[in-house]
Amino acid sequence: MMIGIWLMQACKVNEDNLQVKTQQLPENYPVADTDSTGQPSQWKEYFKDPALLALIDTALINNYDRLQMLQRIEMSHTDLIAAKGNLAPTVDAVVNGSAQHMAEYSADWAGNEGAVYADGSPMRRTIPDYFLGFEAAWEADIRGKLRNEKKAAFSRYLSSVEGAHFVTTNLVAEVAYEYYQLLALDQELEFVEKMLANQEEALEVIQYNMEAGKANQLAVQQFEAQVISSKAQSRRTAQRILETENRLNYLLGRFPQEISRSSNYVMMVDSLAVGSPNDLLKNRPDIREAELMLEASKFDTKAAKAAFYPSLSIGAGVGFQAFNPEFLFRSPTSIAYGLVGQMAAPLINRNAIKAQFEFAKANQVDAIYNYQETVLKGYMEVYNQLTNLQNLQEVVVLKNVQSATLEASIETSKELYRTGKATYLEVLVAQENTLSTQMELIDVQLQEMLTKVNLYRALGGGW
């Protein structure tokens, strides 16, 4: 009868099969060829610069974020071991000693006064008791509560592994990101110093012409101001180089020191196999991490639902027991054993269990939304980087042509100025336009490189 009441109440529990509206991933990216499988390249295959590869190796060993993530994996693994252990019986070695003093007029002493033990010694009001043996306990997982808890722990463990992969992918991308910025700054400093040399040469010509009466003081001052501006820009660039080196050293888990790097800023990555949007589901570690957390939340909900049903626990003990230590090991008369089984289920005031179940369901819905958001974010990141890369590649071509044209205009303006066919202002404008355009070219080339790094990360990276 009681079991029937339990089952009737359990049937009133809300279902754990939650339905949430989902969105279908697009079949492809509008700006990419999806014929390839989209298998992400390993970073050692994708980045070709030996200096960059050495920096990434160091970061993977010393970076503190990654080291902390590896410890979180260990913590998840211990949770899994604990969940597995809950399925097995527990056996404890027990040594127990106690004494009970019975009151003169108590029910315990009534009828015992004048009694004797088996050895003929009189029973006293203070009764010692000694036990040496083993006690075991086991909960029969009749509703799968413990099994679902183990499955949830296993999913969280796998999720932590994917989290580590995500941290690794981001770390590799961040090191490459800072490295290419450092190469761009090196190129910027080199070009500024080159322009500074041209400007100083032009200043000498203007000063000579002023002495010869062919130029005035205003022209000299304009060229001097341009030289001073380039010197200041050189110092600012040098400071940015130092700060970028320190950001790299931070990622590498070490104190400031010079960063070894290539002398030339060149394209050092191959093209990526983009694949289809569905490839993101298996390639991006953050999406797999969210999926595994969703699985864990489902098992948590099933385990919480099982708390409404009866539970069966079994306990047993065996050992030696006596009122006097000298009789403790007199087998078989001192052997004691016991066995107890208990079935219990919540009947009244189940609000705490209901609250836990509702919390588990809400957590599951939250995990569903988090998974969907992560998938949407992954698609958007790839889409944005593909379109950005396409446009930047076109801009780089145009900026290269513009830069080459303006560099040629510097020599043209100098020659025209010497022959009196151009003013000093035209020489100044030619130099300023060339410097500005070259800085823009360096920046666009850098943005192209950083977009390739971001695309590598958005597609899941290689870890």
CSV table of C-alpha atoms in Angstrom, one decimal:
chain,number,residue,atom,x,y,z
A,1,MET,CA,0.0,0.0,0.0
A,2,MET,CA,2.7,2.4,1.0
A,3,ILE,CA,4.8,1.6,-2.1
A,4,GLY,CA,1.7,2.3,-4.2
A,5,ILE,CA,1.3,5.8,-2.6
A,6,TRP,CA,5.0,6.5,-3.4
A,7,LEU,CA,4.6,5.5,-7.0
A,8,MET,CA,1.4,7.5,-7.5
A,9,GLN,CA,3.1,10.6,-6.1
A,10,ALA,CA,6.2,10.0,-8.2
A,11,CYS,CA,4.1,9.9,-11.3
A,12,LYS,CA,3.0,13.4,-10.6
A,13,VAL,CA,6.5,14.7,-11.0
A,14,ASN,CA,7.0,16.8,-14.2
A,15,GLU,CA,8.7,15.2,-17.1
A,16,ASP,CA,12.4,15.7,-17.6
A,17,ASN,CA,12.2,15.6,-21.4
A,18,LEU,CA,12.4,19.3,-22.1
A,19,GLN,CA,11.6,20.7,-25.5
A,20,VAL,CA,13.2,24.0,-26.5
A,21,LYS,CA,13.0,25.7,-29.9
A,22,THR,CA,16.2,25.4,-31.9
A,23,GLN,CA,17.6,27.0,-35.1
A,24,GLN,CA,19.0,25.1,-38.0
A,25,LEU,CA,22.6,25.9,-39.0
A,26,PRO,CA,23.0,27.3,-42.6
A,27,GLU,CA,24.3,24.7,-45.1
A,28,ASN,CA,27.3,26.9,-46.1
A,29,TYR,CA,29.0,30.2,-45.8
A,30,PRO,CA,28.0,32.6,-48.6
A,31,VAL,CA,31.6,33.7,-49.2
A,32,ALA,CA,33.4,30.4,-48.9
A,33,ASP,CA,33.8,27.1,-50.9
A,34,THR,CA,32.5,24.3,-48.7
A,35,ASP,CA,33.8,21.4,-50.8
A,36,SER,CA,36.6,20.7,-48.3
A,37,THR,CA,36.1,18.8,-45.0
A,38,GLY,CA,37.0,21.8,-42.9
A,39,GLN,CA,39.4,19.7,-40.8
A,40,PRO,CA,41.4,22.3,-38.7
A,41,SER,CA,45.2,22.4,-39.2
A,42,GLN,CA,47.5,21.7,-36.4
A,43,TRP,CA,49.3,24.9,-35.4
A,44,LYS,CA,52.7,23.5,-36.3
A,45,GLU,CA,51.4,23.0,-39.8
A,46,TYR,CA,49.6,26.3,-40.1
A,47,PHE,CA,52.2,28.7,-38.8
A,48,LYS,CA,55.5,28.4,-40.7
A,49,ASP,CA,57.8,30.9,-38.8
A,50,PRO,CA,60.3,28.9,-36.7
A,51,ALA,CA,60.6,31.8,-34.2
A,52,LEU,CA,56.8,31.9,-33.8
A,53,LEU,CA,56.7,28.1,-33.3
A,54,ALA,CA,59.3,28.3,-30.6
A,55,LEU,CA,57.3,31.0,-28.8
A,56,ILE,CA,54.1,28.9,-29.0
A,57,ASP,CA,56.0,25.9,-27.6
A,58,THR,CA,57.1,28.0,-24.6
A,59,ALA,CA,53.6,29.4,-24.0
A,60,LEU,CA,52.1,25.9,-24.0
A,61,ILE,CA,54.5,24.9,-21.2
A,62,ASN,CA,54.5,28.0,-19.1
A,63,ASN,CA,51.3,30.0,-19.6
A,64,TYR,CA,49.4,30.2,-16.3
A,65,ASP,CA,45.9,30.2,-17.8
A,66,ARG,CA,46.6,26.9,-19.4
A,67,LEU,CA,48.2,25.5,-16.3
A,68,GLN,CA,45.2,26.4,-14.3
A,69,MET,CA,42.9,24.8,-16.9
A,70,LEU,CA,44.9,21.5,-16.7
A,71,GLN,CA,44.3,21.6,-12.9
A,72,ARG,CA,40.5,22.0,-13.5
A,73,ILE,CA,40.7,18.8,-15.6
A,74,GLU,CA,42.2,17.0,-12.6
A,75,MET,CA,39.4,18.3,-10.4
A,76,SER,CA,36.8,17.1,-12.8
A,77,HIS,CA,38.5,13.7,-12.9
A,78,THR,CA,38.4,13.4,-9.1
A,79,ASP,CA,34.6,14.2,-9.2
A,80,LEU,CA,34.2,11.4,-11.7
A,81,ILE,CA,36.1,9.0,-9.5
A,82,ALA,CA,33.9,9.9,-6.6
A,83,ALA,CA,30.7,9.4,-8.6
A,84,LYS,CA,31.9,6.0,-9.7
A,85,GLY,CA,32.7,5.1,-6.1
A,86,ASN,CA,29.2,5.9,-5.0
A,87,LEU,CA,28.0,2.9,-7.1
A,88,ALA,CA,30.1,0.4,-5.2
A,89,PRO,CA,29.6,-0.7,-1.5
A,90,THR,CA,31.6,0.9,1.2
A,91,VAL,CA,33.5,-1.3,3.6
A,92,ASP,CA,35.0,0.2,6.8
A,93,ALA,CA,37.2,-1.4,9.4
A,94,VAL,CA,35.7,-0.6,12.8
A,95,VAL,CA,37.3,-0.6,16.3
A,96,ASN,CA,34.7,0.5,18.8
A,97,GLY,CA,34.7,0.8,22.6
A,98,SER,CA,31.8,2.1,24.7
A,99,ALA,CA,30.4,1.9,28.2
A,100,GLN,CA,26.8,2.3,29.5
A,101,HIS,CA,25.9,3.1,33.1
A,102,MET,CA,22.3,2.2,33.8
A,103,ALA,CA,20.2,4.1,36.3
A,104,GLU,CA,19.0,2.1,39.4
A,105,TYR,CA,15.4,2.5,38.5
A,106,SER,CA,15.7,2.5,34.7
A,107,ALA,CA,14.0,0.0,32.3
A,108,ASP,CA,17.4,-1.1,31.1
A,109,TRP,CA,18.5,-2.3,34.6
A,110,ALA,CA,15.1,-3.7,35.7
A,111,GLY,CA,15.3,-7.4,35.6
A,112,ASN,CA,19.1,-7.4,35.1
A,113,GLU,CA,20.0,-6.9,38.7
A,114,GLY,CA,21.7,-10.1,40.0
A,115,ALA,CA,22.2,-11.5,36.5
A,116,VAL,CA,25.5,-13.0,35.4
A,117,TYR,CA,27.5,-13.2,32.2
A,118,ALA,CA,28.2,-16.5,30.4
A,119,ASP,CA,31.5,-16.8,32.4
A,120,GLY,CA,29.7,-16.6,35.7
A,121,SER,CA,30.7,-13.0,36.6
A,122,PRO,CA,28.0,-10.8,37.9
A,123,MET,CA,26.5,-8.1,35.6
A,124,ARG,CA,27.2,-4.6,36.8
A,125,ARG,CA,25.3,-1.4,36.2
A,126,THR,CA,28.2,0.0,34.2
A,127,ILE,CA,28.5,-2.3,31.1
A,128,PRO,CA,31.5,-2.0,28.8
A,129,ASP,CA,31.3,-3.1,25.2
A,130,TYR,CA,34.1,-3.7,22.7
A,131,PHE,CA,33.8,-4.4,18.9
A,132,LEU,CA,36.4,-5.1,16.3
A,133,GLY,CA,35.3,-6.0,12.8
A,134,PHE,CA,33.9,-4.7,9.5
A,135,GLU,CA,30.8,-2.7,8.5
A,136,ALA,CA,29.5,-2.4,4.9
A,137,ALA,CA,26.9,-0.2,3.3
A,138,TRP,CA,25.4,-0.1,-0.2
A,139,GLU,CA,22.7,1.8,-1.9
A,140,ALA,CA,20.9,-0.2,-4.6
A,141,ASP,CA,20.6,2.1,-7.6
A,142,ILE,CA,17.1,1.0,-8.4
A,143,ARG,CA,16.1,4.3,-10.2
A,144,GLY,CA,19.4,5.0,-11.8
A,145,LYS,CA,20.2,8.1,-9.6
A,146,LEU,CA,23.8,7.2,-9.0
A,147,ARG,CA,24.4,6.0,-12.6
A,148,ASN,CA,23.1,9.3,-13.9
A,149,GLU,CA,25.3,11.2,-11.4
A,150,LYS,CA,28.2,9.2,-12.7
A,151,LYS,CA,27.3,10.0,-16.4
A,152,ALA,CA,26.9,13.7,-15.5
A,153,ALA,CA,30.4,13.7,-13.9
A,154,PHE,CA,31.8,12.0,-16.9
A,155,SER,CA,30.3,14.6,-19.3
A,156,ARG,CA,31.7,17.4,-17.1
A,157,TYR,CA,35.1,15.7,-17.2
A,158,LEU,CA,35.1,15.5,-21.0
A,159,SER,CA,33.8,19.1,-21.0
A,160,SER,CA,36.8,20.2,-19.0
A,161,VAL,CA,39.1,18.5,-21.5
A,162,GLU,CA,37.4,20.4,-24.3
A,163,GLY,CA,37.8,23.6,-22.2
A,164,ALA,CA,41.5,23.0,-22.1
A,165,HIS,CA,41.5,22.5,-25.9
A,166,PHE,CA,39.7,25.9,-26.2
A,167,VAL,CA,42.3,27.6,-23.9
A,168,THR,CA,45.1,26.1,-26.0
A,169,THR,CA,43.5,27.3,-29.3
A,170,ASN,CA,43.1,30.8,-27.9
A,171,LEU,CA,46.6,30.8,-26.5
A,172,VAL,CA,48.2,29.8,-29.8
A,173,ALA,CA,46.1,32.5,-31.5
A,174,GLU,CA,47.0,35.2,-28.9
A,175,VAL,CA,50.8,34.4,-29.3
A,176,ALA,CA,50.5,34.6,-33.1
A,177,TYR,CA,48.4,37.8,-32.8
A,178,GLU,CA,51.0,39.6,-30.7
A,179,TYR,CA,53.9,38.2,-32.8
A,180,TYR,CA,52.6,39.5,-36.0
A,181,GLN,CA,51.9,42.9,-34.4
A,182,LEU,CA,55.5,42.9,-33.3
A,183,LEU,CA,56.7,42.2,-36.9
A,184,ALA,CA,54.4,45.0,-38.2
A,185,LEU,CA,55.9,47.4,-35.7
A,186,ASP,CA,59.4,46.4,-36.7
A,187,GLN,CA,58.5,47.2,-40.3
A,188,GLU,CA,56.9,50.5,-39.3
A,189,LEU,CA,60.0,51.5,-37.3
A,190,GLU,CA,62.3,50.6,-40.2
A,191,PHE,CA,60.2,52.6,-42.7
A,192,VAL,CA,60.0,55.6,-40.3
A,193,GLU,CA,63.8,55.6,-40.0
A,194,LYS,CA,64.2,55.3,-43.7
A,195,MET,CA,61.9,58.3,-44.2
A,196,LEU,CA,63.7,60.2,-41.5
A,197,ALA,CA,67.0,59.8,-43.5
A,198,ASN,CA,65.3,61.1,-46.6
A,199,GLN,CA,63.8,64.0,-44.7
A,200,GLU,CA,67.2,64.9,-43.2
A,201,GLU,CA,68.7,64.8,-46.6
A,202,ALA,CA,66.0,67.1,-47.9
A,203,LEU,CA,66.6,69.5,-45.0
A,204,GLU,CA,70.2,69.8,-45.9
A,205,VAL,CA,69.3,70.7,-49.4
A,206,ILE,CA,66.8,73.3,-48.2
A,207,GLN,CA,69.4,74.8,-45.9
A,208,TYR,CA,72.0,74.9,-48.7
A,209,ASN,CA,69.4,76.6,-50.9
A,210,MET,CA,68.6,79.2,-48.2
A,211,GLU,CA,72.3,80.0,-47.9
A,212,ALA,CA,72.4,80.4,-51.7
A,213,GLY,CA,69.4,82.7,-51.6
A,214,LYS,CA,67.1,80.1,-53.4
A,215,ALA,CA,64.9,79.3,-50.3
A,216,ASN,CA,63.7,81.2,-47.2
A,217,GLN,CA,63.6,80.5,-43.5
A,218,LEU,CA,60.0,79.3,-43.6
A,219,ALA,CA,61.0,76.4,-45.9
A,220,VAL,CA,63.8,75.4,-43.5
A,221,GLN,CA,61.4,75.5,-40.6
A,222,GLN,CA,58.8,73.3,-42.3
A,223,PHE,CA,61.4,70.7,-43.1
A,224,GLU,CA,62.9,70.8,-39.6
A,225,ALA,CA,59.3,70.3,-38.1
A,226,GLN,CA,58.9,67.3,-40.4
A,227,VAL,CA,62.2,65.8,-39.2
A,228,ILE,CA,61.2,66.3,-35.5
A,229,SER,CA,57.8,64.7,-36.1
A,230,SER,CA,59.4,61.6,-37.6
A,231,LYS,CA,61.8,61.4,-34.7
A,232,ALA,CA,58.9,61.5,-32.2
A,233,GLN,CA,57.1,58.8,-34.2
A,234,SER,CA,60.2,56.7,-34.1
A,235,ARG,CA,60.3,56.9,-30.3
A,236,ARG,CA,56.6,56.1,-30.0
A,237,THR,CA,57.0,53.1,-32.2
A,238,ALA,CA,59.9,51.9,-30.2
A,239,GLN,CA,57.8,52.1,-27.0
A,240,ARG,CA,55.0,50.1,-28.7
A,241,ILE,CA,57.5,47.4,-29.7
A,242,LEU,CA,58.6,47.2,-26.1
A,243,GLU,CA,55.1,46.9,-24.8
A,244,THR,CA,54.2,44.2,-27.4
A,245,GLU,CA,57.3,42.2,-26.4
A,246,ASN,CA,56.1,42.4,-22.8
A,247,ARG,CA,52.6,41.2,-23.7
A,248,LEU,CA,54.2,38.2,-25.5
A,249,ASN,CA,56.5,37.5,-22.5
A,250,TYR,CA,53.4,37.6,-20.2
A,251,LEU,CA,51.7,35.0,-22.4
A,252,LEU,CA,54.9,32.9,-22.2
A,253,GLY,CA,54.8,33.1,-18.4
A,254,ARG,CA,58.1,34.9,-18.1
A,255,PHE,CA,59.5,38.3,-17.1
A,256,PRO,CA,60.4,40.9,-19.7
A,257,GLN,CA,63.2,40.0,-22.1
A,258,GLU,CA,63.9,40.4,-25.8
A,259,ILE,CA,61.7,38.4,-28.2
A,260,SER,CA,63.5,36.5,-30.9
A,261,ARG,CA,61.7,37.0,-34.2
A,262,SER,CA,62.1,37.0,-37.9
A,263,SER,CA,63.7,40.0,-39.6
A,264,ASN,CA,61.1,40.3,-42.3
A,265,TYR,CA,57.4,40.8,-42.1
A,266,VAL,CA,56.0,38.2,-44.5
A,267,MET,CA,52.9,36.1,-44.9
A,268,MET,CA,53.7,33.0,-42.9
A,269,VAL,CA,50.5,31.0,-42.9
A,270,ASP,CA,48.8,28.7,-45.5
A,271,SER,CA,45.2,28.8,-46.5
A,272,LEU,CA,42.6,27.1,-44.2
A,273,ALA,CA,40.1,24.4,-45.1
A,274,VAL,CA,36.9,26.3,-44.2
A,275,GLY,CA,34.5,23.5,-44.7
A,276,SER,CA,30.8,23.8,-43.9
A,277,PRO,CA,29.1,25.3,-40.8
A,278,ASN,CA,28.3,21.8,-39.6
A,279,ASP,CA,32.0,21.1,-39.3
A,280,LEU,CA,32.1,23.7,-36.5
A,281,LEU,CA,30.1,21.3,-34.3
A,282,LYS,CA,33.0,18.8,-34.2
A,283,ASN,CA,35.9,21.2,-34.7
A,284,ARG,CA,35.3,24.0,-32.2
A,285,PRO,CA,36.2,22.9,-28.7
A,286,ASP,CA,33.9,25.6,-27.1
A,287,ILE,CA,30.9,24.2,-28.9
A,288,ARG,CA,31.8,20.6,-27.9
A,289,GLU,CA,32.3,21.9,-24.3
A,290,ALA,CA,28.9,23.4,-24.3
A,291,GLU,CA,27.4,20.2,-25.8
A,292,LEU,CA,28.9,18.1,-23.1
A,293,MET,CA,27.7,20.5,-20.4
A,294,LEU,CA,24.2,20.1,-21.9
A,295,GLU,CA,24.6,16.3,-21.6
A,296,ALA,CA,25.6,16.7,-18.0
A,297,SER,CA,22.6,18.8,-17.2
A,298,LYS,CA,20.3,16.2,-18.7
A,299,PHE,CA,21.8,13.5,-16.5
A,300,ASP,CA,21.5,15.9,-13.5
A,301,THR,CA,17.8,16.3,-14.2
A,302,LYS,CA,17.3,12.5,-14.4
A,303,ALA,CA,19.2,12.1,-11.1
A,304,ALA,CA,17.1,14.8,-9.4
A,305,LYS,CA,13.9,13.2,-10.6
A,306,ALA,CA,15.0,9.8,-9.1
A,307,ALA,CA,15.0,11.5,-5.7
A,308,PHE,CA,11.1,11.3,-5.7
A,309,TYR,CA,11.2,7.5,-5.9
A,310,PRO,CA,11.9,5.0,-3.1
A,311,SER,CA,15.5,4.2,-2.4
A,312,LEU,CA,16.9,0.9,-1.1
A,313,SER,CA,19.9,0.8,1.2
A,314,ILE,CA,21.6,-2.3,2.7
A,315,GLY,CA,23.9,-2.4,5.6
A,316,ALA,CA,25.9,-5.3,7.2
A,317,GLY,CA,28.5,-5.8,9.8
A,318,VAL,CA,30.6,-8.7,11.1
A,319,GLY,CA,33.3,-8.9,13.8
A,320,PHE,CA,34.2,-9.7,17.4
A,321,GLN,CA,32.2,-8.3,20.3
A,322,ALA,CA,32.6,-8.7,24.0
A,323,PHE,CA,32.2,-6.9,27.3
A,324,ASN,CA,35.7,-7.8,28.3
A,325,PRO,CA,38.7,-7.5,26.0
A,326,GLU,CA,40.1,-10.9,27.0
A,327,PHE,CA,36.9,-12.6,25.6
A,328,LEU,CA,37.1,-10.6,22.4
A,329,PHE,CA,38.6,-13.3,20.2
A,330,ARG,CA,37.0,-16.4,21.7
A,331,SER,CA,35.5,-17.7,18.5
A,332,PRO,CA,32.7,-18.5,17.7
A,333,THR,CA,31.1,-17.2,20.9
A,334,SER,CA,32.4,-13.7,20.4
A,335,ILE,CA,31.5,-13.4,16.7
A,336,ALA,CA,28.7,-10.9,16.1
A,337,TYR,CA,27.1,-10.0,12.8
A,338,GLY,CA,24.1,-8.1,11.5
A,339,LEU,CA,22.2,-7.3,8.3
A,340,VAL,CA,19.7,-4.6,7.7
A,341,GLY,CA,17.8,-3.4,4.6
A,342,GLN,CA,15.8,-0.2,4.4
A,343,MET,CA,13.5,1.2,1.7
A,344,ALA,CA,12.5,4.9,2.1
A,345,ALA,CA,10.9,7.5,0.0
A,346,PRO,CA,9.8,11.1,0.7
A,347,LEU,CA,6.1,11.3,1.5
A,348,ILE,CA,5.4,14.6,3.2
A,349,ASN,CA,7.0,18.0,2.7
A,350,ARG,CA,8.9,17.3,-0.4
A,351,ASN,CA,9.5,21.0,-1.3
A,352,ALA,CA,13.3,20.7,-1.0
A,353,ILE,CA,13.4,17.8,-3.5
A,354,LYS,CA,10.9,19.6,-5.8
A,355,ALA,CA,13.1,22.7,-5.7
A,356,GLN,CA,16.2,20.7,-6.5
A,357,PHE,CA,14.4,19.1,-9.5
A,358,GLU,CA,13.1,22.5,-10.8
A,359,PHE,CA,16.7,23.8,-10.4
A,360,ALA,CA,18.0,20.9,-12.5
A,361,LYS,CA,15.4,21.6,-15.2
A,362,ALA,CA,16.2,25.3,-15.3
A,363,ASN,CA,19.9,24.5,-15.5
A,364,GLN,CA,19.2,22.1,-18.4
A,365,VAL,CA,17.3,24.8,-20.3
A,366,ASP,CA,20.1,27.3,-19.6
A,367,ALA,CA,22.6,24.7,-21.0
A,368,ILE,CA,20.5,24.4,-24.1
A,369,TYR,CA,20.5,28.1,-24.7
A,370,ASN,CA,24.2,28.3,-24.0
A,371,TYR,CA,24.9,25.6,-26.6
A,372,GLN,CA,22.7,27.4,-29.2
A,373,GLU,CA,24.4,30.7,-28.4
A,374,THR,CA,27.9,29.1,-28.7
A,375,VAL,CA,27.0,27.6,-32.1
A,376,LEU,CA,25.6,31.0,-33.3
A,377,LYS,CA,28.7,32.8,-32.1
A,378,GLY,CA,31.0,30.3,-33.9
A,379,TYR,CA,29.1,30.7,-37.2
A,380,MET,CA,29.2,34.5,-36.9
A,381,GLU,CA,32.9,34.6,-36.1
A,382,VAL,CA,33.8,32.5,-39.2
A,383,TYR,CA,31.4,34.5,-41.4
A,384,ASN,CA,32.8,37.8,-40.3
A,385,GLN,CA,36.4,36.8,-40.6
A,386,LEU,CA,35.8,35.3,-44.1
A,387,THR,CA,34.3,38.5,-45.4
A,388,ASN,CA,36.9,40.6,-43.7
A,389,LEU,CA,39.7,38.6,-45.2
A,390,GLN,CA,38.2,38.9,-48.7
A,391,ASN,CA,38.0,42.7,-48.4
A,392,LEU,CA,41.4,43.1,-46.9
A,393,GLN,CA,43.1,41.1,-49.6
A,394,GLU,CA,41.6,43.5,-52.2
A,395,VAL,CA,42.7,46.6,-50.1
A,396,VAL,CA,46.3,45.3,-49.8
A,397,VAL,CA,46.6,45.1,-53.6
A,398,LEU,CA,45.4,48.7,-53.9
A,399,LYS,CA,47.5,50.0,-51.1
A,400,ASN,CA,50.6,48.3,-52.6
A,401,VAL,CA,50.1,50.1,-55.9
A,402,GLN,CA,49.4,53.4,-54.1
A,403,SER,CA,52.5,53.1,-51.9
A,404,ALA,CA,54.8,52.3,-54.9
A,405,THR,CA,53.4,55.3,-56.8
A,406,LEU,CA,54.0,57.7,-53.9
A,407,GLU,CA,57.5,56.4,-53.2
A,408,ALA,CA,58.3,57.2,-56.8
A,409,SER,CA,56.8,60.6,-56.3
A,410,ILE,CA,59.4,61.5,-53.6
A,411,GLU,CA,62.3,61.2,-56.1
A,412,THR,CA,60.3,63.0,-58.7
A,413,SER,CA,59.5,65.9,-56.4
A,414,LYS,CA,63.2,66.1,-55.4
A,415,GLU,CA,64.3,66.3,-59.0
A,416,LEU,CA,61.7,68.9,-59.9
A,417,TYR,CA,62.7,71.0,-56.9
A,418,ARG,CA,66.4,70.9,-57.9
A,419,THR,CA,65.4,72.1,-61.4
A,420,GLY,CA,63.1,74.8,-60.0
A,421,LYS,CA,60.0,73.2,-61.4
A,422,ALA,CA,58.4,72.3,-58.0
A,423,THR,CA,58.2,74.1,-54.7
A,424,TYR,CA,59.4,72.9,-51.3
A,425,LEU,CA,55.8,72.4,-50.3
A,426,GLU,CA,55.4,69.8,-53.0
A,427,VAL,CA,58.4,67.9,-51.7
A,428,LEU,CA,56.9,68.0,-48.2
A,429,VAL,CA,53.5,66.8,-49.3
A,430,ALA,CA,55.1,64.0,-51.3
A,431,GLN,CA,57.1,62.8,-48.2
A,432,GLU,CA,54.1,63.1,-45.9
A,433,ASN,CA,51.7,61.3,-48.2
A,434,THR,CA,54.3,58.5,-48.7
A,435,LEU,CA,54.8,58.0,-45.0
A,436,SER,CA,51.0,58.0,-44.3
A,437,THR,CA,50.3,55.6,-47.1
A,438,GLN,CA,53.1,53.2,-46.1
A,439,MET,CA,51.7,53.2,-42.5
A,440,GLU,CA,48.3,52.4,-43.9
A,441,LEU,CA,49.8,49.6,-46.0
A,442,ILE,CA,51.6,48.1,-43.0
A,443,ASP,CA,48.4,48.3,-41.0
A,444,VAL,CA,46.3,46.6,-43.7
A,445,GLN,CA,48.8,43.8,-44.2
A,446,LEU,CA,48.8,43.3,-40.4
A,447,GLN,CA,45.0,43.2,-40.3
A,448,GLU,CA,45.1,40.6,-43.1
A,449,MET,CA,47.5,38.5,-41.0
A,450,LEU,CA,45.4,38.9,-37.8
A,451,THR,CA,42.3,38.0,-39.7
A,452,LYS,CA,43.9,34.8,-40.8
A,453,VAL,CA,44.8,34.1,-37.1
A,454,ASN,CA,41.3,34.9,-36.0
A,455,LEU,CA,39.9,32.6,-38.8
A,456,TYR,CA,42.2,29.9,-37.6
A,457,ARG,CA,40.7,30.3,-34.0
A,458,ALA,CA,37.1,30.6,-35.3
A,459,LEU,CA,37.3,27.4,-37.2
A,460,GLY,CA,38.4,25.5,-34.1
A,461,GLY,CA,42.2,25.7,-34.3
A,462,GLY,CA,44.5,22.7,-34.0
A,463,TRP,CA,45.5,21.5,-30.5
